[in-house]
Coordinates of C-alpha atoms and ligand atoms in Angstrom, one line a residue:
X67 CA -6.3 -11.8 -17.6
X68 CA -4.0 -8.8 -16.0
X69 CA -2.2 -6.3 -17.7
X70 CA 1.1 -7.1 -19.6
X71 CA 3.4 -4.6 -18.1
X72 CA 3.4 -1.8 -15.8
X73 CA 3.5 0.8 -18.6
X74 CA -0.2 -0.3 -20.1
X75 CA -1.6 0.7 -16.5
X76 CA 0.6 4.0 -16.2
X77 CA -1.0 5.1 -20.0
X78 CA -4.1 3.6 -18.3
X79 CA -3.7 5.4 -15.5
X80 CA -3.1 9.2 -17.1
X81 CA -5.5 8.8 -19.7
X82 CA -8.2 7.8 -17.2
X83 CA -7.4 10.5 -14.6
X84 CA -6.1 7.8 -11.8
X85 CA -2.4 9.0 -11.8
X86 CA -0.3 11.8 -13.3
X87 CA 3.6 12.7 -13.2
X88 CA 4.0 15.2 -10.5
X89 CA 5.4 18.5 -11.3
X90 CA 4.9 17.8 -15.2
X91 CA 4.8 21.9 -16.4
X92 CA 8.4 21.9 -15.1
X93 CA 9.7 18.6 -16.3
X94 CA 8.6 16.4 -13.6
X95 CA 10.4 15.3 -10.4
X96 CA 11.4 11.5 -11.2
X97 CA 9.7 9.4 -8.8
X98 CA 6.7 11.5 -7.3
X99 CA 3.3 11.1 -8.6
X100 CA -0.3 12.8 -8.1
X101 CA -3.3 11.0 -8.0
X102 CA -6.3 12.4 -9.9
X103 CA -9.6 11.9 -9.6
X104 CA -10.3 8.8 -10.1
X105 CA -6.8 7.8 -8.0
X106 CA -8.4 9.6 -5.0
X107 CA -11.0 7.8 -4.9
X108 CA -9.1 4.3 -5.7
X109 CA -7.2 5.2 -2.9
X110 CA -9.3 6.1 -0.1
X111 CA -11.6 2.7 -1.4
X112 CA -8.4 0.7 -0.6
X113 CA -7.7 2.5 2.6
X114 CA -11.2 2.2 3.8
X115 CA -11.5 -1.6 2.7
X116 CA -8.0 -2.2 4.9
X117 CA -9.3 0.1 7.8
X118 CA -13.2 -1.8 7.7
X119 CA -11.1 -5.3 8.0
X120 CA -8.6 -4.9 10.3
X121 CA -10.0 -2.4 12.6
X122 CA -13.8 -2.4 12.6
X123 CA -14.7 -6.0 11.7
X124 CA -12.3 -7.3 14.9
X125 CA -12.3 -6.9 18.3
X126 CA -9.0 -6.9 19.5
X127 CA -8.2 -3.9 17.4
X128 CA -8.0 0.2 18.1
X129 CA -6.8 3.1 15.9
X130 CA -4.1 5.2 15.5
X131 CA -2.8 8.5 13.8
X132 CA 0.8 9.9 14.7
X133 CA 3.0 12.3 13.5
X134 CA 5.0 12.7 10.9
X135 CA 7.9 14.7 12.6
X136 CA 8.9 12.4 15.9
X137 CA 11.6 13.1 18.6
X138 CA 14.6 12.5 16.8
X139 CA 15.8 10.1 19.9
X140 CA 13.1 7.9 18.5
X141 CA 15.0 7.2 15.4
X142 CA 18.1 6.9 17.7
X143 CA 16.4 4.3 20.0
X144 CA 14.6 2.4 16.8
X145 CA 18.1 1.6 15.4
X146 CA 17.0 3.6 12.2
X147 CA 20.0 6.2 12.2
X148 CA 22.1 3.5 12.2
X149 CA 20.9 0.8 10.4
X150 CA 18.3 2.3 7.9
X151 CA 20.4 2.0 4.9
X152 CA 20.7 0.8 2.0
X153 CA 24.1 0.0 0.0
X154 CA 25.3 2.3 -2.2
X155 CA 28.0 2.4 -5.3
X156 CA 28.9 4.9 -8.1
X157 CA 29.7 4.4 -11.4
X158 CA 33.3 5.5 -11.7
X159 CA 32.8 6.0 -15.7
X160 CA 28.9 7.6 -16.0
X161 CA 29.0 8.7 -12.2
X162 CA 25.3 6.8 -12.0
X163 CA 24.6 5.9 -8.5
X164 CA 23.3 2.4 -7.8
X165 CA 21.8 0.3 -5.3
X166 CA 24.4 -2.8 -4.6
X167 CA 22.3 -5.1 -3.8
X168 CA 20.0 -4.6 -7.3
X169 CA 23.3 -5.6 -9.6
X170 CA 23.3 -8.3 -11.7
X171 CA 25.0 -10.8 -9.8
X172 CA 24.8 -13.7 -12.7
X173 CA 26.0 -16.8 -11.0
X174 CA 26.8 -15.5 -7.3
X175 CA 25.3 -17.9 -4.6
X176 CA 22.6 -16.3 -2.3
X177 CA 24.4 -14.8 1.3
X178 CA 27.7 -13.7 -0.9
X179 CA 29.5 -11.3 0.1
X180 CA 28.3 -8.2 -2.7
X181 CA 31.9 -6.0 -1.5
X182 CA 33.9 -9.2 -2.8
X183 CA 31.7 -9.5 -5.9
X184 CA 32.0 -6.5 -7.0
X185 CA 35.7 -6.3 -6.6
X186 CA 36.4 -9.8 -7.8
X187 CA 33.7 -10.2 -10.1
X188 CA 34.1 -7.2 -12.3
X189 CA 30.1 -6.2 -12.1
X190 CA 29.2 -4.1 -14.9
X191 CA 27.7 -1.0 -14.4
X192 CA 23.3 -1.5 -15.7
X193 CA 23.7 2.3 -17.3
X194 CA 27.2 2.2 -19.3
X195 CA 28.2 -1.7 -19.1
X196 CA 31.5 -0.1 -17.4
X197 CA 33.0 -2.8 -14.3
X198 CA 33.9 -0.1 -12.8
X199 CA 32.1 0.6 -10.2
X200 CA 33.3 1.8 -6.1
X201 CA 32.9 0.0 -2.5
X202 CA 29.6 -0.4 -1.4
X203 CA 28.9 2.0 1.4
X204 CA 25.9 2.9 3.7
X205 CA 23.5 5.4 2.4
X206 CA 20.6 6.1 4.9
X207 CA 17.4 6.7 3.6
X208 CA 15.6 8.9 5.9
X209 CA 15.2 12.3 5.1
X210 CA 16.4 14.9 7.5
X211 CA 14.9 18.5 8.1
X212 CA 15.6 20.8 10.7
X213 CA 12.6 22.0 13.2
X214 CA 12.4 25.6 13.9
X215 CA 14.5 28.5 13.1
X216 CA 17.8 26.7 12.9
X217 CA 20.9 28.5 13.4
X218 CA 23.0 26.5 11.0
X219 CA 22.0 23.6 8.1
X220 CA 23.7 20.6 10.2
X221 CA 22.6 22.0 13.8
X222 CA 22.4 18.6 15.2
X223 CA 20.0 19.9 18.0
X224 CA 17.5 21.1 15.2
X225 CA 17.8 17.6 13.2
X226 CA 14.4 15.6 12.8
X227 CA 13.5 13.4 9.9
X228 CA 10.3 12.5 8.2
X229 CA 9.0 8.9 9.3
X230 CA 10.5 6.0 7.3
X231 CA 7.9 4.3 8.8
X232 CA 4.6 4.6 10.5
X233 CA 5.1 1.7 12.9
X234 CA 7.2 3.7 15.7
X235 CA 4.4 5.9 16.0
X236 CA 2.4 2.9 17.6
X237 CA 5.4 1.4 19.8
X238 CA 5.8 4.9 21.5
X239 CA 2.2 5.5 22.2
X240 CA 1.6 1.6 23.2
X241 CA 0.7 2.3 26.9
X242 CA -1.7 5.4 26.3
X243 CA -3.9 3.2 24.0
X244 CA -3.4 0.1 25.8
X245 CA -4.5 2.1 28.9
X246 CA -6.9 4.9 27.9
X247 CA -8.4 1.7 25.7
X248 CA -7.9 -0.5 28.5
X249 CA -6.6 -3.2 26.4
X250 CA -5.2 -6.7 27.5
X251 CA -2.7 -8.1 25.0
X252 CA -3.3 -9.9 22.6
X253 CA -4.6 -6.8 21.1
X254 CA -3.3 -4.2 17.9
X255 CA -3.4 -0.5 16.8
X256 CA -3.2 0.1 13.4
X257 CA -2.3 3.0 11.5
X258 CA -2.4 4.6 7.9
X259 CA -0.2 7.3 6.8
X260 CA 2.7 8.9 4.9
X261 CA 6.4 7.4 5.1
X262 CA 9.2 9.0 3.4
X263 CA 12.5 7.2 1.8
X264 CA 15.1 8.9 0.1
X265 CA 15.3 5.5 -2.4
X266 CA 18.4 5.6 -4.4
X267 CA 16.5 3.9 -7.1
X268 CA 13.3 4.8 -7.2
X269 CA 10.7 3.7 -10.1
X270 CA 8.5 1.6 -11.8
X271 CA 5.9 3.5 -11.5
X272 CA 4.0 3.7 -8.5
X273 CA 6.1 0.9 -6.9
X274 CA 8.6 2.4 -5.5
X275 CA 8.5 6.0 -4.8
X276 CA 10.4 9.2 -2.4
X277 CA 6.7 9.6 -0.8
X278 CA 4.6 6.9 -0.3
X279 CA 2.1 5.4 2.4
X280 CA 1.4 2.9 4.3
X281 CA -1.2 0.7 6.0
X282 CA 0.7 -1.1 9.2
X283 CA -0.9 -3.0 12.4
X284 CA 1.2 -3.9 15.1
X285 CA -0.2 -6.6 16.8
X286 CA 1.3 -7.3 20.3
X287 CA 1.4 -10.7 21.9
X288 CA 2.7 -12.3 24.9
X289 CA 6.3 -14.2 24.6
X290 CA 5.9 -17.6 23.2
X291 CA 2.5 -16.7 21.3
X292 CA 4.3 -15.3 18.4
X293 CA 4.6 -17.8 16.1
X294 CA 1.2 -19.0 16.0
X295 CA -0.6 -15.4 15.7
X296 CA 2.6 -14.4 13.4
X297 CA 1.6 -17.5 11.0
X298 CA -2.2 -16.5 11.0
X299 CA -1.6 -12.9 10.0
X300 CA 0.5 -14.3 7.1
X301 CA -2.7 -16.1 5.7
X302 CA -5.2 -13.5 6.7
X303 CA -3.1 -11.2 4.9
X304 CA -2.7 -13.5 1.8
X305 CA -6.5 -14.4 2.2
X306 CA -7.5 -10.5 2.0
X307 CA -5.8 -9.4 -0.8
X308 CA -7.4 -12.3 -3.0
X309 CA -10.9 -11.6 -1.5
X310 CA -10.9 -7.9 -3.3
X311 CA -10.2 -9.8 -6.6
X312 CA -6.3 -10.2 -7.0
X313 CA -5.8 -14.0 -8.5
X314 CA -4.2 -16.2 -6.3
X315 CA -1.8 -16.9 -9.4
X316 CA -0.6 -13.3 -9.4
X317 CA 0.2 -14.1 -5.3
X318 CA 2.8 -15.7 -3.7
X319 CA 4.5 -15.7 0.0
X320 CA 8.0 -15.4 0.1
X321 CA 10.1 -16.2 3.2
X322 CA 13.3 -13.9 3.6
X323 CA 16.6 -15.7 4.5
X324 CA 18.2 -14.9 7.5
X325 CA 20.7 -12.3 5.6
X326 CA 17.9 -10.1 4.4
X327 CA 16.2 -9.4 7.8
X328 CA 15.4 -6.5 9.2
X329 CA 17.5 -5.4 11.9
X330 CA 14.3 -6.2 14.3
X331 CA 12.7 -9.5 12.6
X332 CA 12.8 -13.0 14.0
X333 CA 11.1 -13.9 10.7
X334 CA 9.3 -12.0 8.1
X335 CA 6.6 -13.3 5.1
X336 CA 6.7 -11.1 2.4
X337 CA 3.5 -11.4 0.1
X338 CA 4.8 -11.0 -4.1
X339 CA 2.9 -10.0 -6.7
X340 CA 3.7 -10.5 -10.6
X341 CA 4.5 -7.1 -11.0
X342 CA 7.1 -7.8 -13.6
X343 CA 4.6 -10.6 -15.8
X344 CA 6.5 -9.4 -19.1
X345 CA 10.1 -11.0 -18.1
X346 CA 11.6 -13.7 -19.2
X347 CA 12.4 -15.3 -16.1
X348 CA 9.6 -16.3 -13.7
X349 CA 11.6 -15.7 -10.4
X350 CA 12.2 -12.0 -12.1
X351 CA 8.1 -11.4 -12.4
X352 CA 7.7 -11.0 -8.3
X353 CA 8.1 -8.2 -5.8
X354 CA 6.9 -7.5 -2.6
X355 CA 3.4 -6.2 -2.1
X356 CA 4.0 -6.3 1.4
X357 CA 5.4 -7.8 4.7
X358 CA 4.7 -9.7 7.4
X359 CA 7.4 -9.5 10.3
X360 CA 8.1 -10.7 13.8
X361 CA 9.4 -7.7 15.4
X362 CA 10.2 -9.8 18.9
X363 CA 9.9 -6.9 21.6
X364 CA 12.9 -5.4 20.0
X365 CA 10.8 -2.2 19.6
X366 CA 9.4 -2.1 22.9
X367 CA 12.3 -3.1 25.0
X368 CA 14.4 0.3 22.8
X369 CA 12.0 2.5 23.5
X370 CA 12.2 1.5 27.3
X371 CA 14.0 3.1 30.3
X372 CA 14.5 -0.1 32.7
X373 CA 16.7 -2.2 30.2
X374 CA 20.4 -2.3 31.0
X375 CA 23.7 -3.2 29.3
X376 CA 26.1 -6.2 31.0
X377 CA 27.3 -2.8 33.1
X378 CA 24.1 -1.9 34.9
X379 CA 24.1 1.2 32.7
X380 CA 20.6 1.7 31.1
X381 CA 20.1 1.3 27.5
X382 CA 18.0 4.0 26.4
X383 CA 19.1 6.6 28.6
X384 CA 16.5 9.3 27.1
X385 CA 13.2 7.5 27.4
X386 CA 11.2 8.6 30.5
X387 CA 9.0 5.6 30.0
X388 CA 9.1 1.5 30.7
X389 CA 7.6 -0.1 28.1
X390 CA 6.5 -3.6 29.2
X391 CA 3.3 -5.0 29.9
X392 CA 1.7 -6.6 33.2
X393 CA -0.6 -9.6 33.0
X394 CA -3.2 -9.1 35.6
X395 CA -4.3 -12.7 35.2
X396 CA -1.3 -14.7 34.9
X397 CA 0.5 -11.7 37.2
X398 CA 3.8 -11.6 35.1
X399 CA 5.5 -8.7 33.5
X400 CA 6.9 -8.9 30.5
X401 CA 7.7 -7.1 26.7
X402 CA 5.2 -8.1 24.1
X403 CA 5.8 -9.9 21.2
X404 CA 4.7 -7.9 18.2
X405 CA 3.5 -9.1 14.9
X406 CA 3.5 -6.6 12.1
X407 CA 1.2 -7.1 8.9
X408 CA 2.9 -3.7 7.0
X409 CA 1.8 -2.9 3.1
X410 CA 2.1 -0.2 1.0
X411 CA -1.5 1.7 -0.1
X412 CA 0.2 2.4 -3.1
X413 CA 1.8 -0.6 -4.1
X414 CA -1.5 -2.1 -3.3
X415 CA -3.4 0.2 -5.8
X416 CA -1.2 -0.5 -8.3
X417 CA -1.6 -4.7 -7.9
X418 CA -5.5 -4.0 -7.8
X419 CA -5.3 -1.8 -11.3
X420 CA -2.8 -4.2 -13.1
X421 CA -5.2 -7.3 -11.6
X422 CA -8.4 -5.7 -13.1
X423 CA -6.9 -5.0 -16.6
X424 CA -8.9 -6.9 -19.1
X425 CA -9.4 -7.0 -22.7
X426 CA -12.7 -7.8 -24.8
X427 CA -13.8 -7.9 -27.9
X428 CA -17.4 -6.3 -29.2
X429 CA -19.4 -7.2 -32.2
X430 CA -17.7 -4.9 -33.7
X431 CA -14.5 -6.4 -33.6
X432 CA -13.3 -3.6 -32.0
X433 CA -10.9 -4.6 -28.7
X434 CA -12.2 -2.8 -25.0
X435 CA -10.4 -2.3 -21.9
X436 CA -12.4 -3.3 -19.1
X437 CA -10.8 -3.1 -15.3
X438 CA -12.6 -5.7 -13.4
X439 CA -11.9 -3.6 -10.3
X440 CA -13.8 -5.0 -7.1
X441 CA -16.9 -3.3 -6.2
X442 CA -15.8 -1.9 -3.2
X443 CA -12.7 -0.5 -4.7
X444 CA -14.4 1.1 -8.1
X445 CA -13.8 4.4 -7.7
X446 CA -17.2 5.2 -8.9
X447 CA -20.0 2.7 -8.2
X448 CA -22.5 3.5 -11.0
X449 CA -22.7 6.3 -14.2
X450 CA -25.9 7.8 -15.2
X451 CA -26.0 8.7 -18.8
X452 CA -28.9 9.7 -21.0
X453 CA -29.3 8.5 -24.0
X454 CA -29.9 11.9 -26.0
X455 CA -28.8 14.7 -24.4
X456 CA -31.0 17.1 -27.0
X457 CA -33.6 16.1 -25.1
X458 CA -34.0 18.0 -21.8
X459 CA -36.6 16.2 -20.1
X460 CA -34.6 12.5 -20.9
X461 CA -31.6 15.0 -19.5
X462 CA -33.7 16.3 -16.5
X463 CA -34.4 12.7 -15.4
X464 CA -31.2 11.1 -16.2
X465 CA -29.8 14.1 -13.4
X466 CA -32.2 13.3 -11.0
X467 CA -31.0 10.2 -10.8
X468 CA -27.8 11.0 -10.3
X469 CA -28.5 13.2 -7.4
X470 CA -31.2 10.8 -5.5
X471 CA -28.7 7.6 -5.7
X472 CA -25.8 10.0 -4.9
X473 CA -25.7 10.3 -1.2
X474 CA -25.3 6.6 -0.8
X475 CA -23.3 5.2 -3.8
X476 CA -20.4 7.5 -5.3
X477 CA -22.4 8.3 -8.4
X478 CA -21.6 10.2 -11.4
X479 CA -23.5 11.8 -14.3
X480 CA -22.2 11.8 -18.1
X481 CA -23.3 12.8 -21.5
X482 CA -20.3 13.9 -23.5
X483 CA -20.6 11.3 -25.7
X484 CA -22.4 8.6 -28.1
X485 CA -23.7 5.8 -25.8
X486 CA -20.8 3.3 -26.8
X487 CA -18.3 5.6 -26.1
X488 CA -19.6 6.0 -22.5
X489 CA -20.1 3.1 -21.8
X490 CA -16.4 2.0 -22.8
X491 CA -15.0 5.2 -20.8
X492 CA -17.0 3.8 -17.9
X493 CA -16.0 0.7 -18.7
X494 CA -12.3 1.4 -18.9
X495 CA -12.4 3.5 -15.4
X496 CA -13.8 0.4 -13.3
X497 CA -17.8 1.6 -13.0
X498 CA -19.4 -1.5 -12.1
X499 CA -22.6 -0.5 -13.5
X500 CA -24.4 2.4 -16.0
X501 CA -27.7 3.3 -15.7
X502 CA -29.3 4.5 -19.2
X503 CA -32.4 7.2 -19.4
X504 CA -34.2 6.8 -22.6
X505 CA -37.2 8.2 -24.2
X506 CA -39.0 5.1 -22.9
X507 CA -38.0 5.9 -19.3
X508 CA -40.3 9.0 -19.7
X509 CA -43.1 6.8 -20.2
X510 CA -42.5 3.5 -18.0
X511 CA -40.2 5.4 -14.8
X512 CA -37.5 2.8 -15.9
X513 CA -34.1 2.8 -17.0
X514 CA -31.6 0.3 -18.2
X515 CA -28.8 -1.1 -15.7
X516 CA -26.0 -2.6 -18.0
X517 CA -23.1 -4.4 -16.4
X518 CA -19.8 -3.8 -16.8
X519 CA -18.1 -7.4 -16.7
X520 CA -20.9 -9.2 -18.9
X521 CA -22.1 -6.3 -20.6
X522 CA -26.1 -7.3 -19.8
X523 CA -28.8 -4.9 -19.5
X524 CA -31.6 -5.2 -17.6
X525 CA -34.8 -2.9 -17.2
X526 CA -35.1 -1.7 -13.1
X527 CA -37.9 1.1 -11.9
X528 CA -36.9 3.7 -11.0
X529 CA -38.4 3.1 -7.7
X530 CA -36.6 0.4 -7.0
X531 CA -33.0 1.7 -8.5
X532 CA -31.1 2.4 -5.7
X533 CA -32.1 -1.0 -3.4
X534 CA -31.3 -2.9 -6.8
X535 CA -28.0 -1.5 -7.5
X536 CA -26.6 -1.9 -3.5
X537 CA -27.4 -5.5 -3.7
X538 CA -25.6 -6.3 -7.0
X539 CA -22.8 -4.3 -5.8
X540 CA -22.4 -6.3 -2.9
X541 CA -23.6 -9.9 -5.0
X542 CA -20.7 -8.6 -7.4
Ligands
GAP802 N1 7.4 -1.1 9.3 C1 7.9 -2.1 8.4 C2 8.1 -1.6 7.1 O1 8.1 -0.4 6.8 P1 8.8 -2.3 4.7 O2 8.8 -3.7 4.1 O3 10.0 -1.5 4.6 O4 8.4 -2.6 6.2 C3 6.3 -2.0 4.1 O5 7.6 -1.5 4.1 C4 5.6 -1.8 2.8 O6 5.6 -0.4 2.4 C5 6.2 -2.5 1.6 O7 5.8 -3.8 1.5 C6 5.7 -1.7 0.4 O8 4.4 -2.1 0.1 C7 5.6 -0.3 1.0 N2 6.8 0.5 0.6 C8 8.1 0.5 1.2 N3 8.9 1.3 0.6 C9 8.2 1.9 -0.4 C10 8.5 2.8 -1.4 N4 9.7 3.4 -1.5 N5 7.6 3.2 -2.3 C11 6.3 2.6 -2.3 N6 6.0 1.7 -1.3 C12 6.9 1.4 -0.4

């Protein structure tokens, strides 16, 4: 089972202390949201599981962590001034301001020309049903600031943005890691951090947000050797994803057509998820999770000083820097190829939490939420509780507990409730196991490991508590 809808996971998600609406006391702030406690932890667990695979458990990998604020010829030289746009149209009659290419285009054949449609179509409005909406036109979505004590608002020597992206943080400092790493290509640097887009549409939840981060690799390859190590990041990609527990049901690749390319991609492999399970139409249930491109050595060869236009005059006039690569063993220069696995942490928390959403039913009759969260994701790994918290010495044990299996398992300690109601808040927050101290744990130095997916409990020594729970985690 996954959860219904995105709504069930944001009450989830509040209730439970994973996400709250940023800003509430004064309204809120439409798309921005803070992560809590729980979140924090959900999201550092993802961040840590992506970092552990494609950095640490490779050998052909290095790490990376640029700015936020680049040189604005950066942008310039990316094609992102330009070209990072999306297409915008008012509503002439409620003034709402759309995203063109998110109409309802009933009927249109894909690669249409949305201008014409619009015009000749009469698309209605989503908001007021009005067709009366304006030409699409460019709207860029990175956000400007100005660095320093500006003079004036639009000083265009003061103009920076905030990174739309974290990848051109990794093609400008290419040579220092390839060198100071001494790395031969194939190799990649990957990077996790903040990426701002002002979205005209932001929303559903988590999904798609002003502020957001990413986890991107850029994996750079020799000309010709593209295809082959593009095609096997698609599938360990695809393959990762399913091994922290999302179904392969809930997964599917999606190849974009040539009109929805990037400005930079040969080819890119999105991975979906059934974000949208509660519509009608199956093709309406997917979005992307994340995507796989072939960048070519468009990035590379921008952010290079040698290349030159038909008239000798050089490309990139403000880079100080070449760019390309030289082969030691097959003693040819070239630009590499570079294959870029690029997914959202927060889109991915948000497919983990809808993916663990369960429901079962007690003796009682009574229906629990249970969020089958992987192991290494669950925010907390195991919650002590004692069974009567009147009792200081059942209390006394119950928090040493806590504190010796602490400094190697994120643990927590809980008595502000009747044992069933623990256990289902436990339950409902991902904690793969509880631990109960009872009066008979005074006696025998043992306590009761229940499980959260089967509900089984089992008697462990103390003694023997922390080896016991580290192995289930990692059987789980
Ligand atoms: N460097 C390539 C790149 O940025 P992208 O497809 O635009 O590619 C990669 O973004 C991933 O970043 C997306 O698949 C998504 O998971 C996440 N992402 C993009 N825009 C987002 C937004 N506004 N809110 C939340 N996540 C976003």
């Amino acid at each position: 089972m996954s959860a219904p809808n995105i709504e069930t996971i944001v009450s989830l998600a509040k209730r439970r202390g994973f996400v709250f609406p940023s800003s509430e006391i004064y309204g809120g702030l439409g798309s921005a949201w803070d992560y809590g406690p729980l979140g924090v932890e959900l999201c550092n667990n993802v961040k840590r599981a992506w970092w552990r695979w494609m950095v640490y458990e490779r050998d052909d990998m290095e790490g990376l962590d640029s700015s936020i604020i680049l040189n604005r010829s950066v942008w310039k030289h990316s094609g992102h001034e330009e070209t990072f746009s999306d297409p915008l149209v008012d509503c002439r009659e409620c003034n709402a301001r759309l995203r063109a290419d998110k109409l309802d285009y009933a009927g249109a054949a894909e690669g249409d020309d949305i201008a014409a449609l619009i015009r000749d179509k009469q698309i209605k409005c989503p908001k007021c049903g009005a067709a009366n909406l304006t030409e699409p036109r460019p709207f860029n979505l990175m956000f400007r600031t100005q660095l320093g004590a500006a003079s004036t608002e639009d000083d265009p020597n003061a103009l920076a943005y905030l990174r739309p992206e974290t990848a051109q943080g990794i093609f400008i400092n290419f040579h220092l890691v390839q060198q100071t790493m001494r790395r031969k290509v194939p190799f990649g640097i990957a990077q996790i951090g903040k990426s701002f887009r002002n979205e005209v549409t932001p929303g559903n939840f988590i999904f798609r947000t002003r502020e957001f981060e990413q986890m991107e690799m850029e994996y750079f390859v020799r000309p010709g050797e593209d295809e082959a190590a593009h095609q096997e990041w698609i599938d360990n990609c695809f393959n990762w994803y399913a091994s922290l527990g999302l179904s392969r049901d809930n997964l599917r690749l999606y190849e974009q057509p040539v009109e929805e390319l990037a400005h930079y991609a040969k080819r890119t492999v999105d991975i979906h998820y059934r974000f949208f399970p509660e519509r009608a139409e199956e093709e309406k249930h997917w979005d992307e999770l994340m995507g796989i491109a072939n960048r070519t050595d468009f990035d590379l060869r921008a952010h290079s000083k040698n290349p030159v236009d038909a008239e000798g005059k050089r490309i990139n006039p403000d880079s100080t820097e070449d760019l390309s690569y030289f082969d030691e063993a097959r003693k040819e220069r070239y630009y590499p190829y570079v294959i870029e696995p690029a997914a959202g942490v927060n889109r991915s928390v948000l497919a983990f939490l809808m993916d663990a959403y369960t429901e079962r039913t007690n003796d009682k009759g009574e229906t629990r939420v249970i969020l089958q969260l992987h192991p290494d994701l669950a925010p907390i790994k195991v919650a002590v509780l004692p069974l009567a918290k009147n009792k200081p010495e059942i209390v006394g044990m119950a928090k040493a507990v806590k504190r010796a299996l602490q400094p190697v398992m994120r643990a927590v300690y809980d008595d502000t409730g009747g044992i069933g109601k623990l256990y289902a808040r436990q339950d409902e927050t991902g904690t793969p196991f509880c631990v109960t101290v009872d009066h008979q744990s005074l006696e025998d130095e043992a306590v009761t490991v229940r499980d959260r997916d089967t509900w089984e409990q089992e008697r462990v020594k103390v003694a023997d508590l922390q080896q016991h729970l580290q192995t289930r985690l990692l059987s789980k």
